[in-house]
Coordinates of C-alpha atoms and ligand atoms in Angstrom, one line a residue:
M1 CA -133.6 117.9 -13.2
K2 CA -135.3 116.6 -10.0
P3 CA -132.9 115.9 -7.2
T4 CA -134.0 112.2 -7.2
T5 CA -133.0 111.9 -10.9
L6 CA -129.6 113.5 -10.1
L7 CA -129.1 111.1 -7.3
A8 CA -130.2 108.2 -9.5
R9 CA -127.7 109.4 -12.2
T10 CA -125.0 109.8 -9.7
L11 CA -125.5 106.4 -8.3
F12 CA -125.6 104.9 -11.8
C13 CA -122.4 106.6 -12.8
L14 CA -120.8 105.4 -9.5
F15 CA -121.9 101.9 -10.3
V16 CA -120.6 102.0 -13.8
F17 CA -117.2 103.3 -12.4
W18 CA -117.1 100.7 -9.6
S19 CA -118.0 97.7 -12.0
T20 CA -115.5 98.9 -14.6
A21 CA -112.7 99.3 -12.0
N22 CA -113.5 95.8 -10.8
I23 CA -113.4 94.3 -14.2
S24 CA -109.9 95.8 -14.8
I25 CA -108.6 94.6 -11.4
A26 CA -110.0 91.1 -12.1
Q27 CA -108.2 91.0 -15.5
Q28 CA -104.9 92.0 -13.8
H29 CA -105.0 89.8 -10.6
T30 CA -106.7 86.5 -11.3
P31 CA -108.0 85.2 -7.9
V32 CA -106.2 82.0 -6.8
A33 CA -108.0 79.4 -4.7
R34 CA -106.0 77.3 -2.1
N35 CA -105.0 73.8 -2.9
R36 CA -106.3 71.4 -0.4
T37 CA -103.4 68.9 -0.6
I38 CA -101.0 71.7 0.0
S39 CA -103.0 73.0 3.0
A40 CA -103.0 69.6 4.4
I41 CA -99.2 69.1 4.0
V42 CA -98.6 72.4 5.7
R43 CA -100.7 71.4 8.7
D44 CA -99.2 68.0 9.0
I45 CA -95.6 69.3 9.4
D46 CA -94.8 68.9 13.2
A47 CA -92.3 70.8 15.1
R48 CA -92.0 67.9 17.8
N49 CA -90.8 65.6 15.1
I50 CA -88.2 68.1 13.9
E51 CA -87.0 68.6 17.5
Q52 CA -86.7 64.9 18.0
S53 CA -84.7 64.6 14.9
I54 CA -82.4 67.5 15.8
R55 CA -81.7 66.0 19.2
K56 CA -81.0 62.6 17.8
L57 CA -78.5 64.0 15.3
V58 CA -76.8 66.0 18.0
S59 CA -76.6 62.9 20.2
F60 CA -74.0 61.3 17.7
G61 CA -71.4 63.6 19.2
T62 CA -69.8 64.7 16.0
R63 CA -70.9 64.3 12.4
N64 CA -67.7 65.6 11.0
T65 CA -67.3 64.0 7.4
L66 CA -63.9 62.7 8.6
S67 CA -65.3 61.1 11.8
E68 CA -66.0 57.4 12.6
Q69 CA -68.1 55.6 10.0
N70 CA -68.5 52.3 11.7
D71 CA -69.3 53.1 15.3
P72 CA -73.0 52.6 16.0
K73 CA -73.1 55.4 18.5
R74 CA -70.7 58.2 17.6
G75 CA -69.7 59.8 14.4
I76 CA -71.0 60.5 10.9
G77 CA -71.7 56.7 10.2
A78 CA -74.1 56.4 12.9
A79 CA -76.0 59.5 11.8
R80 CA -75.9 58.2 8.1
D81 CA -77.5 54.8 9.2
W82 CA -80.1 56.6 11.5
L83 CA -81.2 58.8 8.6
Y84 CA -81.4 55.9 6.2
A85 CA -83.6 54.0 8.7
E86 CA -85.8 57.1 9.2
F87 CA -86.3 57.8 5.4
L88 CA -87.2 54.1 5.0
K89 CA -89.8 54.5 7.7
A90 CA -91.2 57.6 5.8
A91 CA -91.2 55.5 2.6
E92 CA -93.7 53.0 4.1
S93 CA -96.7 55.2 3.6
S94 CA -95.9 55.9 0.0
G95 CA -97.2 52.6 -1.3
G96 CA -93.9 51.7 -3.0
R97 CA -93.5 55.2 -4.8
M98 CA -90.6 56.3 -2.4
T99 CA -87.3 54.5 -2.6
V100 CA -84.3 55.2 -0.3
E101 CA -80.6 54.8 -1.1
K102 CA -77.2 55.6 0.2
Q103 CA -75.2 57.2 -2.5
S104 CA -71.6 56.7 -1.7
Y105 CA -68.3 57.5 -3.4
E106 CA -64.7 57.6 -2.3
Q107 CA -63.3 61.2 -2.2
G108 CA -59.7 61.3 -2.8
K109 CA -57.3 63.7 -0.9
A110 CA -58.3 67.3 -1.0
Q111 CA -57.7 70.5 0.7
R112 CA -60.0 69.7 3.7
V113 CA -59.8 65.8 3.3
P114 CA -56.5 64.6 4.5
Q115 CA -57.0 61.0 3.4
P116 CA -59.3 59.3 1.0
T117 CA -62.8 59.2 2.5
I118 CA -66.2 57.7 1.8
I119 CA -68.9 60.4 1.5
T120 CA -72.4 59.2 1.6
N121 CA -75.6 61.2 0.7
V122 CA -79.0 59.6 1.9
V123 CA -81.4 60.1 -0.9
A124 CA -85.2 59.3 -0.8
T125 CA -86.9 59.6 -4.1
L126 CA -90.8 60.1 -4.3
K127 CA -91.6 59.1 -7.9
G128 CA -94.3 61.3 -9.7
T129 CA -97.4 59.5 -11.0
Q130 CA -97.8 61.2 -14.4
P131 CA -95.8 59.8 -17.2
E132 CA -95.4 63.2 -18.9
S133 CA -94.2 64.8 -15.7
S134 CA -92.4 62.1 -13.6
D135 CA -89.0 62.8 -15.2
R136 CA -89.3 66.3 -13.9
I137 CA -87.3 66.3 -10.6
Y138 CA -87.2 68.7 -7.6
V139 CA -84.4 68.3 -5.1
V140 CA -84.7 69.5 -1.4
S141 CA -81.6 69.0 0.7
G142 CA -79.9 69.7 4.0
H143 CA -76.4 68.7 5.0
Y144 CA -75.9 66.2 7.9
D145 CA -72.3 66.7 8.4
S146 CA -71.1 69.1 11.2
M147 CA -67.8 70.7 12.3
C148 CA -66.4 72.5 15.4
N149 CA -63.6 75.2 15.0
S150 CA -61.6 73.0 12.6
T151 CA -63.0 71.3 9.4
T152 CA -60.5 68.4 9.8
D153 CA -60.9 67.8 13.5
A154 CA -62.8 64.5 13.5
K155 CA -62.7 64.0 17.3
C156 CA -64.1 67.2 18.8
D157 CA -67.7 67.5 19.8
A158 CA -69.6 69.1 16.9
P159 CA -73.3 69.1 17.8
G160 CA -74.3 71.0 14.7
A161 CA -77.9 71.5 15.8
N162 CA -78.5 74.4 13.7
D163 CA -75.8 73.9 11.0
D164 CA -77.3 71.8 9.7
A165 CA -79.3 69.3 11.8
S166 CA -82.1 71.9 11.4
G167 CA -82.1 71.7 7.5
T168 CA -81.7 67.8 7.7
A169 CA -84.6 67.5 10.1
A170 CA -86.7 69.7 8.1
V171 CA -86.1 67.6 4.9
L172 CA -86.8 64.4 6.9
E173 CA -90.1 65.8 8.1
M174 CA -91.1 66.9 4.6
A175 CA -90.4 63.3 3.4
R176 CA -92.5 61.9 6.3
V177 CA -95.5 64.2 5.4
M178 CA -95.3 64.3 1.7
A179 CA -94.7 60.5 1.1
K180 CA -98.5 59.9 1.7
H181 CA -99.5 62.2 -1.2
Q182 CA -99.5 61.6 -5.0
F183 CA -97.8 64.2 -7.1
E184 CA -97.3 64.4 -10.9
A185 CA -93.6 65.1 -10.9
T186 CA -90.7 63.6 -8.7
I187 CA -89.3 65.0 -5.5
V188 CA -85.8 63.9 -4.1
F189 CA -85.4 64.4 -0.3
M190 CA -81.8 64.4 0.4
A191 CA -79.4 64.6 3.4
V192 CA -75.8 65.2 2.0
A193 CA -72.3 65.0 3.7
G194 CA -69.1 66.7 3.1
E195 CA -70.7 70.2 3.0
E196 CA -68.1 71.7 5.3
Q197 CA -65.3 70.0 3.3
S198 CA -66.3 72.2 0.2
L199 CA -69.8 71.0 -0.8
L200 CA -68.6 67.6 -1.7
G201 CA -71.7 65.5 -1.4
S202 CA -74.0 67.9 -3.2
T203 CA -71.3 68.2 -5.9
H204 CA -71.2 64.5 -6.3
F205 CA -75.0 64.4 -6.6
A206 CA -75.3 67.3 -9.0
E207 CA -72.6 65.9 -11.3
Q208 CA -74.2 62.5 -11.4
A209 CA -77.5 64.1 -12.4
K210 CA -75.7 66.1 -15.1
Q211 CA -74.1 63.0 -16.5
K212 CA -77.2 61.0 -16.4
N213 CA -79.1 63.9 -18.0
W214 CA -81.6 64.2 -15.2
N215 CA -84.2 66.9 -15.7
I216 CA -83.8 68.7 -12.3
D217 CA -86.1 71.7 -12.6
A218 CA -85.3 73.2 -9.2
M219 CA -83.2 72.6 -6.0
F220 CA -83.7 74.0 -2.5
T221 CA -80.9 73.8 0.2
N222 CA -81.8 74.4 3.7
D223 CA -78.8 75.3 5.8
I224 CA -78.9 77.1 9.2
I225 CA -82.7 77.5 9.5
G226 CA -83.3 77.3 13.2
N227 CA -81.9 80.3 15.0
T228 CA -84.3 83.2 15.7
L229 CA -82.2 85.3 18.1
G230 CA -79.3 86.9 16.2
G231 CA -75.8 87.6 17.4
N232 CA -76.9 91.2 16.9
G233 CA -79.5 90.7 19.7
V234 CA -82.5 91.0 17.2
R235 CA -85.2 88.4 17.7
D236 CA -87.2 87.6 14.5
R237 CA -89.4 84.5 14.2
G238 CA -91.5 85.8 11.2
M239 CA -89.1 85.8 8.4
V240 CA -86.9 83.5 6.5
R241 CA -84.3 84.5 3.7
V242 CA -84.4 82.9 0.3
F243 CA -81.1 83.6 -1.5
S244 CA -81.2 83.5 -5.3
E245 CA -78.6 84.6 -8.0
G246 CA -79.6 87.2 -10.7
V247 CA -77.0 86.4 -13.4
P248 CA -76.7 82.7 -13.8
T249 CA -73.5 81.2 -12.5
N250 CA -73.1 79.1 -15.7
E251 CA -74.1 81.9 -18.2
T252 CA -72.2 81.6 -21.4
P253 CA -70.6 84.6 -23.3
A254 CA -73.4 84.5 -25.9
E255 CA -76.1 84.5 -23.3
A256 CA -74.4 87.4 -21.4
N257 CA -74.5 89.4 -24.8
T258 CA -78.1 88.7 -25.1
R259 CA -78.8 89.8 -21.5
R260 CA -76.8 93.0 -22.1
S261 CA -78.9 93.7 -25.1
V262 CA -82.5 93.0 -23.7
G263 CA -82.1 93.0 -19.9
G264 CA -82.7 90.0 -17.6
E265 CA -80.1 90.4 -14.8
N266 CA -82.9 90.1 -12.3
D267 CA -84.7 87.3 -14.2
S268 CA -82.7 84.1 -14.1
P269 CA -84.5 80.8 -13.6
S270 CA -83.4 80.8 -10.0
R271 CA -84.8 84.3 -9.4
Q272 CA -88.1 83.2 -10.9
L273 CA -87.9 80.2 -8.4
A274 CA -87.4 82.6 -5.5
R275 CA -90.4 84.7 -6.6
F276 CA -92.5 81.5 -6.8
I277 CA -91.4 80.5 -3.3
K278 CA -92.4 83.9 -2.1
E279 CA -95.8 83.7 -3.6
I280 CA -96.6 80.2 -2.5
G281 CA -95.0 80.5 1.0
D282 CA -96.7 83.8 1.8
R283 CA -100.0 82.3 0.5
Y284 CA -99.9 79.0 2.6
V285 CA -97.8 79.8 5.7
S286 CA -99.1 82.8 7.6
Q287 CA -96.7 82.5 10.5
I288 CA -93.6 83.4 8.3
K289 CA -92.8 85.6 5.4
V290 CA -90.3 85.0 2.7
L291 CA -87.6 87.7 2.4
M292 CA -86.0 87.3 -1.0
V293 CA -82.2 88.3 -1.0
Y294 CA -81.0 89.1 -4.5
R295 CA -77.6 87.3 -4.0
R296 CA -76.4 83.7 -4.6
D297 CA -75.8 83.2 -0.9
R298 CA -74.6 85.2 2.0
Y299 CA -71.8 87.7 1.3
G300 CA -68.7 85.8 0.0
R301 CA -70.1 82.5 1.4
G302 CA -71.6 79.4 -0.3
G303 CA -73.9 76.4 0.1
D304 CA -75.1 73.1 -1.5
H305 CA -77.1 74.9 -4.1
I306 CA -74.0 76.2 -5.8
P307 CA -72.8 72.8 -7.5
F308 CA -76.4 72.8 -9.0
L309 CA -76.2 76.3 -10.3
E310 CA -72.8 75.5 -11.8
R311 CA -74.5 72.8 -13.8
G312 CA -77.3 74.9 -14.9
Y313 CA -79.9 73.8 -12.5
P314 CA -82.1 76.5 -10.9
A315 CA -81.4 76.5 -7.1
V316 CA -82.0 78.7 -4.0
R317 CA -80.8 78.6 -0.4
F318 CA -83.1 79.0 2.6
T319 CA -81.5 80.5 5.8
E320 CA -82.8 82.2 9.0
L321 CA -82.9 85.9 9.1
H322 CA -80.2 86.8 11.7
E323 CA -77.3 84.3 12.3
D324 CA -75.4 83.9 15.6
F325 CA -71.8 83.1 14.9
R326 CA -71.1 82.1 18.5
H327 CA -73.1 79.0 17.6
Q328 CA -71.7 78.1 14.3
H329 CA -68.4 76.2 13.7
Q330 CA -67.4 76.7 17.3
N331 CA -65.9 74.3 19.8
V332 CA -68.4 73.9 22.7
R333 CA -67.2 76.0 25.6
V334 CA -68.0 78.8 28.0
E335 CA -65.9 81.9 27.6
N336 CA -66.4 85.0 29.8
G337 CA -69.8 83.6 30.7
V338 CA -70.8 83.2 27.1
Q339 CA -71.8 79.8 25.8
F340 CA -70.2 78.9 22.4
G341 CA -71.2 75.9 20.2
D342 CA -74.0 74.8 18.0
L343 CA -76.3 73.3 20.8
P344 CA -80.0 72.5 20.5
E345 CA -80.9 75.0 23.2
F346 CA -80.3 77.7 20.6
V347 CA -82.6 76.2 17.9
D348 CA -86.2 77.4 17.7
F349 CA -88.0 74.2 16.6
A350 CA -91.3 75.9 15.8
Y351 CA -89.5 78.2 13.5
V352 CA -87.7 75.4 11.7
A353 CA -91.2 73.8 11.2
N354 CA -92.4 77.0 9.6
V355 CA -89.4 77.1 7.2
A356 CA -90.1 73.4 6.5
R357 CA -93.8 74.5 5.6
V358 CA -92.7 77.1 3.2
N359 CA -90.4 74.6 1.5
A360 CA -93.1 71.8 1.4
A361 CA -95.9 74.2 0.2
S362 CA -93.6 75.4 -2.7
L363 CA -92.5 71.9 -3.5
A364 CA -96.0 70.6 -3.5
M365 CA -97.1 73.3 -5.9
L366 CA -94.1 72.5 -8.1
V367 CA -95.0 68.9 -8.5
L368 CA -98.7 69.5 -8.7
A369 CA -98.4 72.2 -11.3
P370 CA -97.6 71.8 -15.0
A371 CA -93.9 72.4 -16.1
R372 CA -92.9 76.0 -16.6
P373 CA -93.3 76.8 -20.3
K374 CA -90.4 76.2 -22.6
G375 CA -89.1 78.1 -25.6
V376 CA -90.7 81.3 -24.5
T377 CA -89.7 84.2 -26.8
I378 CA -90.5 87.8 -27.5
L379 CA -90.3 88.8 -31.1
S380 CA -87.6 91.4 -30.9
T381 CA -87.3 92.5 -34.6
R382 CA -90.6 94.3 -34.8
L383 CA -90.6 97.9 -33.8
S384 CA -94.0 98.1 -32.1
H385 CA -95.8 99.3 -29.0
D386 CA -97.2 95.8 -28.7
T387 CA -95.3 92.9 -27.4
D388 CA -95.6 89.5 -29.2
L389 CA -94.9 86.4 -27.0
R390 CA -94.6 82.9 -28.2
W391 CA -93.9 79.5 -26.5
E392 CA -93.9 75.7 -27.0
A393 CA -97.1 73.8 -26.0
N394 CA -97.0 71.9 -22.7
K395 CA -97.7 68.2 -22.7
E396 CA -99.7 67.6 -19.4
A397 CA -103.2 66.2 -19.9
D398 CA -104.7 68.4 -17.3
L399 CA -103.4 71.6 -18.8
A400 CA -105.9 74.5 -18.7
G401 CA -103.7 77.1 -20.5
Y402 CA -101.3 79.9 -19.7
E403 CA -100.9 83.2 -18.0
I404 CA -98.9 86.2 -19.2
V405 CA -97.4 88.0 -16.1
W406 CA -95.7 91.4 -16.2
R407 CA -94.2 94.0 -14.0
D408 CA -92.6 97.5 -14.2
T409 CA -88.9 97.1 -14.8
T410 CA -88.1 98.4 -11.3
A411 CA -90.6 96.0 -9.5
A412 CA -89.3 93.1 -7.5
V413 CA -92.1 90.7 -8.0
W414 CA -94.6 90.0 -10.8
T415 CA -97.4 92.5 -10.1
N416 CA -100.0 91.7 -13.0
S417 CA -101.3 88.6 -14.7
R418 CA -103.7 87.7 -17.5
T419 CA -105.1 84.3 -18.3
V420 CA -104.8 83.8 -22.1
G421 CA -106.2 80.2 -22.5
K422 CA -104.7 77.2 -24.4
V423 CA -102.6 79.2 -26.9
T424 CA -98.9 79.4 -27.8
T425 CA -98.8 82.9 -29.0
F426 CA -100.1 86.1 -27.5
T427 CA -99.8 89.8 -28.2
M428 CA -99.9 92.3 -25.4
K429 CA -101.4 95.2 -27.3
G430 CA -100.3 98.7 -26.3
M431 CA -97.7 97.3 -23.9
S432 CA -94.1 97.9 -25.0
K433 CA -91.4 95.4 -24.4
D434 CA -89.2 98.4 -23.7
N435 CA -91.2 99.5 -20.7
Y436 CA -92.2 96.2 -18.9
F437 CA -90.8 92.8 -18.1
F438 CA -93.0 89.9 -19.3
G439 CA -93.1 86.2 -18.4
V440 CA -95.4 83.2 -19.0
R441 CA -96.6 80.5 -16.7
A442 CA -98.7 77.4 -17.3
I443 CA -101.8 76.6 -15.4
D444 CA -103.7 73.3 -14.8
K445 CA -107.4 72.6 -14.5
D446 CA -107.2 72.8 -10.6
G447 CA -105.6 76.3 -11.0
N448 CA -102.0 75.2 -10.0
R449 CA -99.5 77.4 -11.6
S450 CA -95.9 76.8 -12.7
P451 CA -93.0 79.1 -12.1
V452 CA -92.6 81.8 -14.6
T453 CA -90.4 81.6 -17.6
Y454 CA -88.7 84.7 -18.7
P455 CA -88.5 85.1 -22.5
R456 CA -85.4 85.2 -24.6
P457 CA -85.5 87.4 -27.7
Q458 CA -86.5 85.8 -31.0
T459 CA -85.0 87.6 -33.9
R460 CA -87.0 86.1 -36.9
Q461 CA -90.7 85.2 -37.2
Q462 CA -90.9 81.5 -37.2
P463 CA -93.7 79.7 -39.1
A464 CA -96.8 79.5 -36.9
D465 CA -97.7 76.3 -35.2
R466 CA -100.6 75.0 -37.0
T467 CA -101.9 73.1 -34.0
T468 CA -102.5 76.2 -32.0
S469 CA -104.5 79.3 -32.4
T470 CA -103.3 82.9 -32.1
T471 CA -105.1 85.2 -29.9
T472 CA -104.7 88.9 -29.2
S473 CA -106.2 91.1 -26.6
S474 CA -105.8 94.7 -25.6
A475 CA -104.1 95.7 -22.4
P476 CA -106.0 97.5 -19.7
Ligands
LIG1 ZN1 -74.0 74.6 6.9

């Protein structure tokens, strides 16, 4: 063989190897283009607006839930009225799609409520535009109440710049930026009260939602999202924690039995939501990375997402990476040369803006993308080296189809995906349900992807849906 032939053959073999390798990579990682609306939203979020809002909220002296409700300058009532007016201003650019209300109720005496007290949530709802999607609701919240050392001290200064003017200001800025855009599903931007009194405002909202049978598909709480210099001396401006539960708070004994039988303690709807936020946040917001924490909240502590979890709504909590406890729930004072108190000088406004961007990008994708697939099952009775998946058809007019995702059982995030078209069953040939975790997500014609639905086991073959086709394909 002439050396030139050998060289040609080698090059040809290399080419074949290279192109085969690329095909298999393409099958596993479908390239995703950025959505322009989401990029514009991320760009429009402005740290200067967030700083102004935080300083304004601090200017009310205290926002303790038990503080003055009718003084125009000091107390929680002044903060409530200012927030209401600001959300109304945000709504002006929505063309009538955003409505703002004060949701009030009288809280009776409780452990941290010495006398009956009116609790008011300020709620701005941006209605979705698509009839098949607008009843799907996404809630993003911060709590505007604050406290000093004592939950029940209504008189002390409680600036609450970080806990939680930071989260409240982020939500207000998201409302301002997102009200201009049209989305298929509905977003509720909310500032709640009574958090420090045991999550009272968020519990009231979640309970109302449950009683009215609202279809809340996800909830984010933003609480303590502005400090970048931890009490441990570590400065970190490049990460935000997203807390999500593994086993659902409201799991029934029957569901627990199923989970013990097939796995899934790392695959609750809230965990899928956290993975979704990590994927979208890391794609659209380069300044900050999402650190998923596999816990409902910080160790032994809680937040406004918990009442939602208790009622079966997927929910997560956003919090800065390193807290500084000298600036939370402290009377404002100097002790041995150390400044205590939750003051604006300890808030990193640019960082709050970045956390707001991760929220906004994730929310925007949730309301642009189709709903996550429902009724997703794995046929569990068939002893097979293949995995049979089945789900119900989505209703969106712009639906393009579905994607199967999978990962090794020890992987933290979905590592592989395959587009399978507009079908409602699919068999992953040569891939055993014993050795991988699988999920299904929906895609629209613009490439927007829903969060992943984790399948439950289906014990009997149900009659095939005659309106959809069955497709199979072999795994790489
Ligand atoms: Zn808080």
